[in-house]
């Protein structure tokens, strides 16, 4: 940027110098032309005041003087133009040096600082955007992992609940079957005991009847009454055994 500004300044200086050099000869030429015209008018008046014989000689002298003045005028214009161009270049160089030290250098430093600040801001913005994208990707990854973990926990809880339910059902079935088997065994034992007691009572009753029959002679009426008593005792014993079996059932 410094080279660009310096080149621009030099180009502007050259353009200004060219313009000054182009415009400088106009005023001196006009000034010298006015002087020559005034001198020519003066000589013309003097030539008219003299006699007619010396008129031609004076006219020749006036023309010779005009030629000499024209040559001197051209030399003066070239000298003035060269001096003006040199001083213009010198002034321009001094102006460039002063501007470089007092204006361009601080301006360039300010522009460089501003450019550095803008570049730093752009770098910070790019870094912040990269960090935001990285954090977003990390957050998305963590969310996906959390969702997968939650799904796994729910699936495991469902399996555990199903397994626990099945275990509870199987355990309840086993307990029910065990209790039923126990009741069936107890009922079978109670029934067997009741039947055994019934048969024992029947045997005892038969033994008693036989003993009574042997001890005495029975008439038909006694025999019938004995049978009725035995049947009544048998019914009583049978009813007691049935009640015991029903109670155990």
JSON list of C-alpha atoms in Angstrom, two decimals:
[
{"chain": "A", "resi": 1, "resn": "UNK", "atom": "CA", "xyz": [0.00, 0.00, 0.00]},
{"chain": "A", "resi": 2, "resn": "UNK", "atom": "CA", "xyz": [2.91, 2.36, 0.78]},
{"chain": "A", "resi": 3, "resn": "UNK", "atom": "CA", "xyz": [4.36, 1.87, -2.69]},
{"chain": "A", "resi": 4, "resn": "UNK", "atom": "CA", "xyz": [1.00, 2.49, -4.30]},
{"chain": "A", "resi": 5, "resn": "UNK", "atom": "CA", "xyz": [0.53, 5.77, -2.44]},
{"chain": "A", "resi": 6, "resn": "UNK", "atom": "CA", "xyz": [4.09, 6.87, -3.22]},
{"chain": "A", "resi": 7, "resn": "UNK", "atom": "CA", "xyz": [3.67, 6.07, -6.91]},
{"chain": "A", "resi": 8, "resn": "UNK", "atom": "CA", "xyz": [0.37, 7.92, -6.97]},
{"chain": "A", "resi": 9, "resn": "UNK", "atom": "CA", "xyz": [1.96, 10.98, -5.34]},
{"chain": "A", "resi": 10, "resn": "UNK", "atom": "CA", "xyz": [4.86, 11.01, -7.80]},
{"chain": "A", "resi": 11, "resn": "UNK", "atom": "CA", "xyz": [2.47, 10.72, -10.73]},
{"chain": "A", "resi": 12, "resn": "UNK", "atom": "CA", "xyz": [0.35, 13.57, -9.42]},
{"chain": "A", "resi": 13, "resn": "UNK", "atom": "CA", "xyz": [3.49, 15.66, -8.92]},
{"chain": "A", "resi": 14, "resn": "UNK", "atom": "CA", "xyz": [4.65, 15.06, -12.48]},
{"chain": "A", "resi": 15, "resn": "UNK", "atom": "CA", "xyz": [1.23, 15.96, -13.81]},
{"chain": "A", "resi": 16, "resn": "UNK", "atom": "CA", "xyz": [1.21, 19.18, -11.75]},
{"chain": "A", "resi": 17, "resn": "UNK", "atom": "CA", "xyz": [4.73, 20.06, -12.90]},
{"chain": "A", "resi": 18, "resn": "UNK", "atom": "CA", "xyz": [3.79, 19.50, -16.52]},
{"chain": "A", "resi": 19, "resn": "UNK", "atom": "CA", "xyz": [0.74, 21.70, -16.12]},
{"chain": "A", "resi": 20, "resn": "UNK", "atom": "CA", "xyz": [2.81, 24.45, -14.52]},
{"chain": "A", "resi": 21, "resn": "UNK", "atom": "CA", "xyz": [5.44, 24.25, -17.23]},
{"chain": "A", "resi": 22, "resn": "UNK", "atom": "CA", "xyz": [2.76, 24.36, -19.90]},
{"chain": "A", "resi": 23, "resn": "UNK", "atom": "CA", "xyz": [1.01, 27.37, -18.39]},
{"chain": "A", "resi": 24, "resn": "UNK", "atom": "CA", "xyz": [4.12, 29.34, -17.34]},
{"chain": "A", "resi": 25, "resn": "UNK", "atom": "CA", "xyz": [5.23, 30.81, -20.73]},
{"chain": "A", "resi": 26, "resn": "UNK", "atom": "CA", "xyz": [1.88, 32.44, -21.48]},
{"chain": "A", "resi": 27, "resn": "UNK", "atom": "CA", "xyz": [2.18, 35.35, -19.05]},
{"chain": "A", "resi": 28, "resn": "UNK", "atom": "CA", "xyz": [5.83, 36.20, -19.88]},
{"chain": "A", "resi": 29, "resn": "UNK", "atom": "CA", "xyz": [5.12, 36.04, -23.60]},
{"chain": "A", "resi": 30, "resn": "UNK", "atom": "CA", "xyz": [2.13, 38.34, -23.20]},
{"chain": "A", "resi": 31, "resn": "UNK", "atom": "CA", "xyz": [4.16, 40.69, -21.02]},
{"chain": "A", "resi": 32, "resn": "UNK", "atom": "CA", "xyz": [7.06, 40.85, -23.48]},
{"chain": "A", "resi": 33, "resn": "UNK", "atom": "CA", "xyz": [4.66, 41.34, -26.38]},
{"chain": "A", "resi": 34, "resn": "UNK", "atom": "CA", "xyz": [3.11, 44.32, -24.61]},
{"chain": "A", "resi": 35, "resn": "UNK", "atom": "CA", "xyz": [6.55, 45.80, -24.00]},
{"chain": "A", "resi": 36, "resn": "UNK", "atom": "CA", "xyz": [7.55, 45.30, -27.63]},
{"chain": "A", "resi": 37, "resn": "UNK", "atom": "CA", "xyz": [4.32, 46.87, -28.81]},
{"chain": "A", "resi": 38, "resn": "UNK", "atom": "CA", "xyz": [4.86, 49.90, -26.55]},
{"chain": "A", "resi": 39, "resn": "UNK", "atom": "CA", "xyz": [8.46, 50.27, -27.75]},
{"chain": "A", "resi": 40, "resn": "UNK", "atom": "CA", "xyz": [7.33, 50.04, -31.32]},
{"chain": "A", "resi": 41, "resn": "UNK", "atom": "CA", "xyz": [4.73, 52.79, -30.75]},
{"chain": "A", "resi": 42, "resn": "UNK", "atom": "CA", "xyz": [7.38, 55.02, -29.19]},
{"chain": "A", "resi": 43, "resn": "UNK", "atom": "CA", "xyz": [9.73, 54.57, -32.05]},
{"chain": "A", "resi": 44, "resn": "UNK", "atom": "CA", "xyz": [6.94, 55.25, -34.50]},
{"chain": "A", "resi": 45, "resn": "UNK", "atom": "CA", "xyz": [6.14, 58.57, -32.82]},
{"chain": "A", "resi": 46, "resn": "UNK", "atom": "CA", "xyz": [9.79, 59.59, -32.89]},
{"chain": "A", "resi": 47, "resn": "UNK", "atom": "CA", "xyz": [10.13, 58.72, -36.55]},
{"chain": "A", "resi": 48, "resn": "UNK", "atom": "CA", "xyz": [7.11, 60.88, -37.42]},
{"chain": "A", "resi": 49, "resn": "UNK", "atom": "CA", "xyz": [8.55, 63.89, -35.54]},
{"chain": "A", "resi": 50, "resn": "UNK", "atom": "CA", "xyz": [11.78, 63.90, -37.51]},
{"chain": "A", "resi": 51, "resn": "UNK", "atom": "CA", "xyz": [12.16, 65.08, -41.04]},
{"chain": "A", "resi": 52, "resn": "UNK", "atom": "CA", "xyz": [11.20, 63.09, -44.07]},
{"chain": "A", "resi": 53, "resn": "UNK", "atom": "CA", "xyz": [14.78, 62.38, -45.16]},
{"chain": "A", "resi": 54, "resn": "UNK", "atom": "CA", "xyz": [15.81, 60.53, -42.02]},
{"chain": "A", "resi": 55, "resn": "UNK", "atom": "CA", "xyz": [12.52, 58.57, -41.92]},
{"chain": "A", "resi": 56, "resn": "UNK", "atom": "CA", "xyz": [13.88, 55.56, -43.79]},
{"chain": "A", "resi": 57, "resn": "UNK", "atom": "CA", "xyz": [17.03, 55.30, -41.66]},
{"chain": "A", "resi": 58, "resn": "UNK", "atom": "CA", "xyz": [15.13, 55.42, -38.44]},
{"chain": "A", "resi": 59, "resn": "UNK", "atom": "CA", "xyz": [12.71, 52.81, -39.71]},
{"chain": "A", "resi": 60, "resn": "UNK", "atom": "CA", "xyz": [15.60, 50.45, -40.40]},
{"chain": "A", "resi": 61, "resn": "UNK", "atom": "CA", "xyz": [17.03, 51.09, -36.92]},
{"chain": "A", "resi": 62, "resn": "UNK", "atom": "CA", "xyz": [13.62, 50.38, -35.37]},
{"chain": "A", "resi": 63, "resn": "UNK", "atom": "CA", "xyz": [13.32, 47.07, -37.22]},
{"chain": "A", "resi": 64, "resn": "UNK", "atom": "CA", "xyz": [16.81, 46.04, -36.16]},
{"chain": "A", "resi": 65, "resn": "UNK", "atom": "CA", "xyz": [16.02, 46.90, -32.54]},
{"chain": "A", "resi": 66, "resn": "UNK", "atom": "CA", "xyz": [12.80, 44.92, -32.70]},
{"chain": "A", "resi": 67, "resn": "UNK", "atom": "CA", "xyz": [14.71, 41.84, -33.92]},
{"chain": "A", "resi": 68, "resn": "UNK", "atom": "CA", "xyz": [17.21, 42.17, -31.10]},
{"chain": "A", "resi": 69, "resn": "UNK", "atom": "CA", "xyz": [14.44, 42.55, -28.54]},
{"chain": "A", "resi": 70, "resn": "UNK", "atom": "CA", "xyz": [12.67, 39.43, -29.92]},
{"chain": "A", "resi": 71, "resn": "UNK", "atom": "CA", "xyz": [15.81, 37.29, -29.50]},
{"chain": "A", "resi": 72, "resn": "UNK", "atom": "CA", "xyz": [16.32, 38.56, -25.96]},
{"chain": "A", "resi": 73, "resn": "UNK", "atom": "CA", "xyz": [12.66, 37.87, -25.21]},
{"chain": "A", "resi": 74, "resn": "UNK", "atom": "CA", "xyz": [12.96, 34.21, -26.30]},
{"chain": "A", "resi": 75, "resn": "UNK", "atom": "CA", "xyz": [16.07, 33.67, -24.16]},
{"chain": "A", "resi": 76, "resn": "UNK", "atom": "CA", "xyz": [14.31, 35.26, -21.14]},
{"chain": "A", "resi": 77, "resn": "UNK", "atom": "CA", "xyz": [11.23, 33.06, -21.57]},
{"chain": "A", "resi": 78, "resn": "UNK", "atom": "CA", "xyz": [13.32, 29.85, -21.73]},
{"chain": "A", "resi": 79, "resn": "UNK", "atom": "CA", "xyz": [15.29, 30.86, -18.66]},
{"chain": "A", "resi": 80, "resn": "UNK", "atom": "CA", "xyz": [12.13, 31.66, -16.69]},
{"chain": "A", "resi": 81, "resn": "UNK", "atom": "CA", "xyz": [10.45, 28.39, -17.76]},
{"chain": "A", "resi": 82, "resn": "UNK", "atom": "CA", "xyz": [13.51, 26.29, -16.76]},
{"chain": "A", "resi": 83, "resn": "UNK", "atom": "CA", "xyz": [13.81, 28.03, -13.39]},
{"chain": "A", "resi": 84, "resn": "UNK", "atom": "CA", "xyz": [10.11, 27.66, -12.73]},
{"chain": "A", "resi": 85, "resn": "UNK", "atom": "CA", "xyz": [10.18, 23.95, -13.60]},
{"chain": "A", "resi": 86, "resn": "UNK", "atom": "CA", "xyz": [13.21, 23.33, -11.36]},
{"chain": "A", "resi": 87, "resn": "UNK", "atom": "CA", "xyz": [11.65, 25.17, -8.43]},
{"chain": "A", "resi": 88, "resn": "UNK", "atom": "CA", "xyz": [8.37, 23.34, -9.02]},
{"chain": "A", "resi": 89, "resn": "UNK", "atom": "CA", "xyz": [10.13, 19.97, -8.86]},
{"chain": "A", "resi": 90, "resn": "UNK", "atom": "CA", "xyz": [12.11, 21.04, -5.77]},
{"chain": "A", "resi": 91, "resn": "UNK", "atom": "CA", "xyz": [8.98, 22.27, -4.02]},
{"chain": "A", "resi": 92, "resn": "UNK", "atom": "CA", "xyz": [7.14, 19.11, -4.96]},
{"chain": "A", "resi": 93, "resn": "UNK", "atom": "CA", "xyz": [9.95, 16.89, -3.62]},
{"chain": "A", "resi": 94, "resn": "UNK", "atom": "CA", "xyz": [10.05, 18.86, -0.38]},
{"chain": "A", "resi": 95, "resn": "UNK", "atom": "CA", "xyz": [6.30, 18.63, -0.13]},
{"chain": "A", "resi": 96, "resn": "UNK", "atom": "CA", "xyz": [6.46, 14.88, -0.71]},
{"chain": "A", "resi": 97, "resn": "UNK", "atom": "CA", "xyz": [9.10, 14.48, 2.01]},
{"chain": "A", "resi": 98, "resn": "UNK", "atom": "CA", "xyz": [7.10, 16.57, 4.46]},
{"chain": "A", "resi": 99, "resn": "UNK", "atom": "CA", "xyz": [3.90, 14.70, 3.69]},
{"chain": "A", "resi": 100, "resn": "UNK", "atom": "CA", "xyz": [5.70, 11.38, 3.98]},
{"chain": "A", "resi": 101, "resn": "UNK", "atom": "CA", "xyz": [7.01, 12.26, 7.41]},
{"chain": "A", "resi": 102, "resn": "UNK", "atom": "CA", "xyz": [4.02, 14.10, 8.82]},
{"chain": "A", "resi": 103, "resn": "UNK", "atom": "CA", "xyz": [0.98, 12.75, 7.01]},
{"chain": "A", "resi": 104, "resn": "UNK", "atom": "CA", "xyz": [1.58, 9.58, 5.04]},
{"chain": "A", "resi": 105, "resn": "UNK", "atom": "CA", "xyz": [3.51, 7.70, 7.71]},
{"chain": "A", "resi": 106, "resn": "UNK", "atom": "CA", "xyz": [0.86, 8.19, 10.45]},
{"chain": "A", "resi": 107, "resn": "UNK", "atom": "CA", "xyz": [-1.86, 7.57, 7.89]},
{"chain": "A", "resi": 108, "resn": "UNK", "atom": "CA", "xyz": [-0.20, 4.36, 6.72]},
{"chain": "A", "resi": 109, "resn": "UNK", "atom": "CA", "xyz": [0.36, 3.26, 10.31]},
{"chain": "A", "resi": 110, "resn": "UNK", "atom": "CA", "xyz": [-3.30, 3.94, 11.06]},
{"chain": "A", "resi": 111, "resn": "UNK", "atom": "CA", "xyz": [-4.37, 2.03, 7.97]},
{"chain": "A", "resi": 112, "resn": "UNK", "atom": "CA", "xyz": [-2.09, -0.87, 8.85]},
{"chain": "A", "resi": 113, "resn": "UNK", "atom": "CA", "xyz": [-3.40, -0.95, 12.42]},
{"chain": "A", "resi": 114, "resn": "UNK", "atom": "CA", "xyz": [-6.96, -0.82, 11.14]},
{"chain": "A", "resi": 115, "resn": "UNK", "atom": "CA", "xyz": [-6.21, -3.58, 8.64]},
{"chain": "A", "resi": 116, "resn": "UNK", "atom": "CA", "xyz": [-4.63, -5.66, 11.40]},
{"chain": "A", "resi": 117, "resn": "UNK", "atom": "CA", "xyz": [-7.63, -5.01, 13.66]},
{"chain": "A", "resi": 118, "resn": "UNK", "atom": "CA", "xyz": [-10.04, -6.03, 10.89]},
{"chain": "A", "resi": 119, "resn": "UNK", "atom": "CA", "xyz": [-7.98, -9.13, 10.14]},
{"chain": "A", "resi": 120, "resn": "UNK", "atom": "CA", "xyz": [-7.87, -9.95, 13.84]},
{"chain": "A", "resi": 121, "resn": "UNK", "atom": "CA", "xyz": [-11.63, -9.52, 14.09]},
{"chain": "A", "resi": 122, "resn": "UNK", "atom": "CA", "xyz": [-12.10, -11.77, 11.06]},
{"chain": "A", "resi": 123, "resn": "UNK", "atom": "CA", "xyz": [-9.78, -14.37, 12.59]},
{"chain": "A", "resi": 124, "resn": "UNK", "atom": "CA", "xyz": [-11.65, -14.19, 15.90]},
{"chain": "A", "resi": 125, "resn": "UNK", "atom": "CA", "xyz": [-14.98, -14.52, 14.09]},
{"chain": "A", "resi": 126, "resn": "UNK", "atom": "CA", "xyz": [-13.70, -17.51, 12.12]},
{"chain": "A", "resi": 127, "resn": "UNK", "atom": "CA", "xyz": [-12.34, -19.07, 15.31]},
{"chain": "A", "resi": 128, "resn": "UNK", "atom": "CA", "xyz": [-15.64, -18.44, 17.11]},
{"chain": "A", "resi": 129, "resn": "UNK", "atom": "CA", "xyz": [-17.56, -19.98, 14.22]},
{"chain": "A", "resi": 130, "resn": "UNK", "atom": "CA", "xyz": [-15.27, -23.02, 14.18]},
{"chain": "A", "resi": 131, "resn": "UNK", "atom": "CA", "xyz": [-15.64, -23.37, 17.96]},
{"chain": "A", "resi": 132, "resn": "UNK", "atom": "CA", "xyz": [-19.42, -23.08, 17.66]},
{"chain": "A", "resi": 133, "resn": "UNK", "atom": "CA", "xyz": [-19.51, -25.75, 14.96]},
{"chain": "A", "resi": 134, "resn": "UNK", "atom": "CA", "xyz": [-17.25, -28.00, 17.00]},
{"chain": "A", "resi": 135, "resn": "UNK", "atom": "CA", "xyz": [-19.38, -27.52, 20.12]},
{"chain": "A", "resi": 136, "resn": "UNK", "atom": "CA", "xyz": [-22.53, -28.13, 18.10]},
{"chain": "A", "resi": 137, "resn": "UNK", "atom": "CA", "xyz": [-21.12, -31.37, 16.71]},
{"chain": "A", "resi": 138, "resn": "UNK", "atom": "CA", "xyz": [-19.99, -32.44, 20.18]},
{"chain": "A", "resi": 139, "resn": "UNK", "atom": "CA", "xyz": [-23.39, -31.58, 21.67]},
{"chain": "A", "resi": 140, "resn": "UNK", "atom": "CA", "xyz": [-25.16, -33.49, 18.91]},
{"chain": "A", "resi": 141, "resn": "UNK", "atom": "CA", "xyz": [-22.89, -36.46, 19.53]},
{"chain": "A", "resi": 142, "resn": "UNK", "atom": "CA", "xyz": [-23.58, -36.34, 23.27]},
{"chain": "A", "resi": 143, "resn": "UNK", "atom": "CA", "xyz": [-27.33, -36.04, 22.64]},
{"chain": "A", "resi": 144, "resn": "UNK", "atom": "CA", "xyz": [-27.23, -39.06, 20.32]},
{"chain": "A", "resi": 145, "resn": "UNK", "atom": "CA", "xyz": [-25.25, -41.01, 22.91]},
{"chain": "A", "resi": 146, "resn": "UNK", "atom": "CA", "xyz": [-27.69, -39.99, 25.67]},
{"chain": "A", "resi": 147, "resn": "UNK", "atom": "CA", "xyz": [-30.66, -40.99, 23.51]},
{"chain": "A", "resi": 148, "resn": "UNK", "atom": "CA", "xyz": [-29.03, -44.34, 22.77]},
{"chain": "A", "resi": 149, "resn": "UNK", "atom": "CA", "xyz": [-28.31, -44.82, 26.48]},
{"chain": "A", "resi": 150, "resn": "UNK", "atom": "CA", "xyz": [-31.91, -44.00, 27.40]},
{"chain": "A", "resi": 151, "resn": "UNK", "atom": "CA", "xyz": [-33.20, -46.45, 24.79]},
{"chain": "A", "resi": 152, "resn": "UNK", "atom": "CA", "xyz": [-30.88, -49.11, 26.17]},
{"chain": "A", "resi": 153, "resn": "UNK", "atom": "CA", "xyz": [-32.01, -48.44, 29.74]},
{"chain": "A", "resi": 154, "resn": "UNK", "atom": "CA", "xyz": [-35.67, -48.60, 28.74]},
{"chain": "A", "resi": 155, "resn": "UNK", "atom": "CA", "xyz": [-35.13, -51.82, 26.81]},
{"chain": "A", "resi": 156, "resn": "UNK", "atom": "CA", "xyz": [-33.25, -53.36, 29.72]},
{"chain": "A", "resi": 157, "resn": "UNK", "atom": "CA", "xyz": [-35.97, -52.25, 32.16]},
{"chain": "A", "resi": 158, "resn": "UNK", "atom": "CA", "xyz": [-38.60, -53.78, 29.90]},
{"chain": "A", "resi": 159, "resn": "UNK", "atom": "CA", "xyz": [-36.69, -57.05, 29.72]},
{"chain": "A", "resi": 160, "resn": "UNK", "atom": "CA", "xyz": [-36.14, -57.05, 33.48]},
{"chain": "A", "resi": 161, "resn": "UNK", "atom": "CA", "xyz": [-39.81, -56.33, 34.13]},
{"chain": "A", "resi": 162, "resn": "UNK", "atom": "CA", "xyz": [-40.86, -59.09, 31.75]},
{"chain": "A", "resi": 163, "resn": "UNK", "atom": "CA", "xyz": [-38.39, -61.51, 33.29]},
{"chain": "A", "resi": 164, "resn": "UNK", "atom": "CA", "xyz": [-39.49, -60.55, 36.82]},
{"chain": "A", "resi": 165, "resn": "UNK", "atom": "CA", "xyz": [-43.13, -60.97, 35.87]},
{"chain": "A", "resi": 166, "resn": "UNK", "atom": "CA", "xyz": [-42.45, -64.37, 34.37]},
{"chain": "A", "resi": 167, "resn": "UNK", "atom": "CA", "xyz": [-40.48, -65.39, 37.46]},
{"chain": "A", "resi": 168, "resn": "UNK", "atom": "CA", "xyz": [-43.30, -64.23, 39.75]},
{"chain": "A", "resi": 169, "resn": "UNK", "atom": "CA", "xyz": [-45.88, -66.09, 37.67]},
{"chain": "A", "resi": 170, "resn": "UNK", "atom": "CA", "xyz": [-43.79, -69.26, 37.62]},
{"chain": "A", "resi": 171, "resn": "UNK", "atom": "CA", "xyz": [-43.13, -68.99, 41.34]},
{"chain": "A", "resi": 172, "resn": "UNK", "atom": "CA", "xyz": [-46.84, -68.49, 42.04]},
{"chain": "A", "resi": 173, "resn": "UNK", "atom": "CA", "xyz": [-47.67, -71.47, 39.86]},
{"chain": "A", "resi": 174, "resn": "UNK", "atom": "CA", "xyz": [-45.10, -73.58, 41.66]},
{"chain": "A", "resi": 175, "resn": "UNK", "atom": "CA", "xyz": [-46.44, -72.51, 45.05]},
{"chain": "A", "resi": 176, "resn": "UNK", "atom": "CA", "xyz": [-50.00, -73.24, 43.94]},
{"chain": "A", "resi": 177, "resn": "UNK", "atom": "CA", "xyz": [-49.01, -76.64, 42.59]},
{"chain": "A", "resi": 178, "resn": "UNK", "atom": "CA", "xyz": [-47.06, -77.40, 45.76]},
{"chain": "A", "resi": 179, "resn": "UNK", "atom": "CA", "xyz": [-49.96, -76.37, 47.98]},
{"chain": "A", "resi": 180, "resn": "UNK", "atom": "CA", "xyz": [-52.38, -78.39, 45.87]},
{"chain": "A", "resi": 181, "resn": "UNK", "atom": "CA", "xyz": [-50.17, -81.45, 46.05]},
{"chain": "A", "resi": 182, "resn": "UNK", "atom": "CA", "xyz": [-49.86, -81.02, 49.80]},
{"chain": "A", "resi": 183, "resn": "UNK", "atom": "CA", "xyz": [-53.64, -80.73, 50.21]},
{"chain": "A", "resi": 184, "resn": "UNK", "atom": "CA", "xyz": [-54.17, -83.74, 48.01]},
{"chain": "A", "resi": 185, "resn": "UNK", "atom": "CA", "xyz": [-51.70, -85.74, 50.09]},
{"chain": "A", "resi": 186, "resn": "UNK", "atom": "CA", "xyz": [-53.34, -84.60, 53.32]},
{"chain": "A", "resi": 187, "resn": "UNK", "atom": "CA", "xyz": [-56.80, -85.45, 51.95]},
{"chain": "A", "resi": 188, "resn": "UNK", "atom": "CA", "xyz": [-55.59, -88.86, 50.85]},
{"chain": "A", "resi": 189, "resn": "UNK", "atom": "CA", "xyz": [-54.05, -89.50, 54.25]},
{"chain": "A", "resi": 190, "resn": "UNK", "atom": "CA", "xyz": [-57.21, -88.33, 56.06]},
{"chain": "A", "resi": 191, "resn": "UNK", "atom": "CA", "xyz": [-59.38, -90.50, 53.82]},
{"chain": "A", "resi": 192, "resn": "UNK", "atom": "CA", "xyz": [-57.20, -93.50, 54.40]},
{"chain": "A", "resi": 193, "resn": "UNK", "atom": "CA", "xyz": [-57.22, -92.86, 58.11]},
{"chain": "A", "resi": 194, "resn": "UNK", "atom": "CA", "xyz": [-61.03, -92.48, 58.15]},
{"chain": "A", "resi": 195, "resn": "UNK", "atom": "CA", "xyz": [-61.51, -95.67, 56.16]},
{"chain": "A", "resi": 196, "resn": "UNK", "atom": "CA", "xyz": [-59.07, -97.47, 58.37]},
{"chain": "A", "resi": 197, "resn": "UNK", "atom": "CA", "xyz": [-60.93, -96.28, 61.45]},
{"chain": "A", "resi": 198, "resn": "UNK", "atom": "CA", "xyz": [-64.22, -97.26, 59.84]},
{"chain": "A", "resi": 199, "resn": "UNK", "atom": "CA", "xyz": [-62.98, -100.74, 59.11]},
{"chain": "A", "resi": 200, "resn": "UNK", "atom": "CA", "xyz": [-61.61, -101.00, 62.62]},
{"chain": "A", "resi": 201, "resn": "UNK", "atom": "CA", "xyz": [-64.98, -99.97, 64.06]},
{"chain": "A", "resi": 202, "resn": "UNK", "atom": "CA", "xyz": [-66.73, -102.48, 61.80]},
{"chain": "A", "resi": 203, "resn": "UNK", "atom": "CA", "xyz": [-64.36, -105.22, 62.89]},
{"chain": "A", "resi": 204, "resn": "UNK", "atom": "CA", "xyz": [-64.87, -104.30, 66.52]},
{"chain": "A", "resi": 205, "resn": "UNK", "atom": "CA", "xyz": [-68.62, -104.29, 66.02]},
{"chain": "A", "resi": 206, "resn": "UNK", "atom": "CA", "xyz": [-68.55, -107.69, 64.34]},
{"chain": "A", "resi": 207, "resn": "UNK", "atom": "CA", "xyz": [-66.42, -109.03, 67.17]},
{"chain": "A", "resi": 208, "resn": "UNK", "atom": "CA", "xyz": [-68.85, -107.62, 69.70]},
{"chain": "A", "resi": 209, "resn": "UNK", "atom": "CA", "xyz": [-71.84, -109.16, 67.93]},
{"chain": "A", "resi": 210, "resn": "UNK", "atom": "CA", "xyz": [-70.12, -112.51, 67.77]},
{"chain": "A", "resi": 211, "resn": "UNK", "atom": "CA", "xyz": [-69.27, -112.36, 71.46]},
{"chain": "A", "resi": 212, "resn": "UNK", "atom": "CA", "xyz": [-72.81, -111.51, 72.39]},
{"chain": "A", "resi": 213, "resn": "UNK", "atom": "CA", "xyz": [-74.15, -114.28, 70.23]},
{"chain": "A", "resi": 214, "resn": "UNK", "atom": "CA", "xyz": [-71.87, -116.81, 71.78]},
{"chain": "A", "resi": 215, "resn": "UNK", "atom": "CA", "xyz": [-72.58, -115.80, 75.37]},
{"chain": "A", "resi": 216, "resn": "UNK", "atom": "CA", "xyz": [-76.32, -116.32, 75.21]},
{"chain": "A", "resi": 217, "resn": "UNK", "atom": "CA", "xyz": [-78.91, -118.17, 73.33]},
{"chain": "A", "resi": 218, "resn": "UNK", "atom": "CA", "xyz": [-80.85, -115.87, 71.13]},
{"chain": "A", "resi": 219, "resn": "UNK", "atom": "CA", "xyz": [-84.50, -116.09, 70.33]},
{"chain": "A", "resi": 220, "resn": "UNK", "atom": "CA", "xyz": [-85.65, -114.87, 66.96]},
{"chain": "A", "resi": 221, "resn": "UNK", "atom": "CA", "xyz": [-86.70, -111.60, 68.59]},
{"chain": "A", "resi": 222, "resn": "UNK", "atom": "CA", "xyz": [-83.32, -111.24, 70.31]},
{"chain": "A", "resi": 223, "resn": "UNK", "atom": "CA", "xyz": [-81.54, -112.04, 67.09]},
{"chain": "A", "resi": 224, "resn": "UNK", "atom": "CA", "xyz": [-83.55, -109.41, 65.22]},
{"chain": "A", "resi": 225, "resn": "UNK", "atom": "CA", "xyz": [-82.96, -106.82, 67.96]},
{"chain": "A", "resi": 226, "resn": "UNK", "atom": "CA", "xyz": [-79.23, -107.58, 67.97]},
{"chain": "A", "resi": 227, "resn": "UNK", "atom": "CA", "xyz": [-79.06, -107.09, 64.25]},
{"chain": "A", "resi": 228, "resn": "UNK", "atom": "CA", "xyz": [-80.90, -103.78, 64.55]},
{"chain": "A", "resi": 229, "resn": "UNK", "atom": "CA", "xyz": [-78.48, -102.60, 67.24]},
{"chain": "A", "resi": 230, "resn": "UNK", "atom": "CA", "xyz": [-75.50, -103.62, 65.12]},
{"chain": "A", "resi": 231, "resn": "UNK", "atom": "CA", "xyz": [-76.90, -101.78, 62.12]},
{"chain": "A", "resi": 232, "resn": "UNK", "atom": "CA", "xyz": [-77.51, -98.68, 64.25]},
{"chain": "A", "resi": 233, "resn": "UNK", "atom": "CA", "xyz": [-73.95, -98.82, 65.60]},
{"chain": "A", "resi": 234, "resn": "UNK", "atom": "CA", "xyz": [-72.64, -99.32, 62.08]},
{"chain": "A", "resi": 235, "resn": "UNK", "atom": "CA", "xyz": [-74.59, -96.32, 60.82]},
{"chain": "A", "resi": 236, "resn": "UNK", "atom": "CA", "xyz": [-73.29, -94.21, 63.71]},
{"chain": "A", "resi": 237, "resn": "UNK", "atom": "CA", "xyz": [-69.72, -95.28, 63.05]},
{"chain": "A", "resi": 238, "resn": "UNK", "atom": "CA", "xyz": [-70.17, -94.79, 59.29]},
{"chain": "A", "resi": 239, "resn": "UNK", "atom": "CA", "xyz": [-71.60, -91.30, 59.82]},
{"chain": "A", "resi": 240, "resn": "UNK", "atom": "CA", "xyz": [-68.70, -90.36, 62.08]},
{"chain": "A", "resi": 241, "resn": "UNK", "atom": "CA", "xyz": [-66.15, -91.60, 59.52]},
{"chain": "A", "resi": 242, "resn": "UNK", "atom": "CA", "xyz": [-67.83, -89.71, 56.67]},
{"chain": "A", "resi": 243, "resn": "UNK", "atom": "CA", "xyz": [-67.81, -86.53, 58.73]},
{"chain": "A", "resi": 244, "resn": "UNK", "atom": "CA", "xyz": [-64.08, -86.96, 59.45]},
{"chain": "A", "resi": 245, "resn": "UNK", "atom": "CA", "xyz": [-63.32, -87.49, 55.77]},
{"chain": "A", "resi": 246, "resn": "UNK", "atom": "CA", "xyz": [-65.44, -84.45, 54.79]},
{"chain": "A", "resi": 247, "resn": "UNK", "atom": "CA", "xyz": [-63.65, -82.32, 57.38]},
{"chain": "A", "resi": 248, "resn": "UNK", "atom": "CA", "xyz": [-60.24, -83.22, 55.99]},
{"chain": "A", "resi": 249, "resn": "UNK", "atom": "CA", "xyz": [-61.44, -82.57, 52.45]}
]
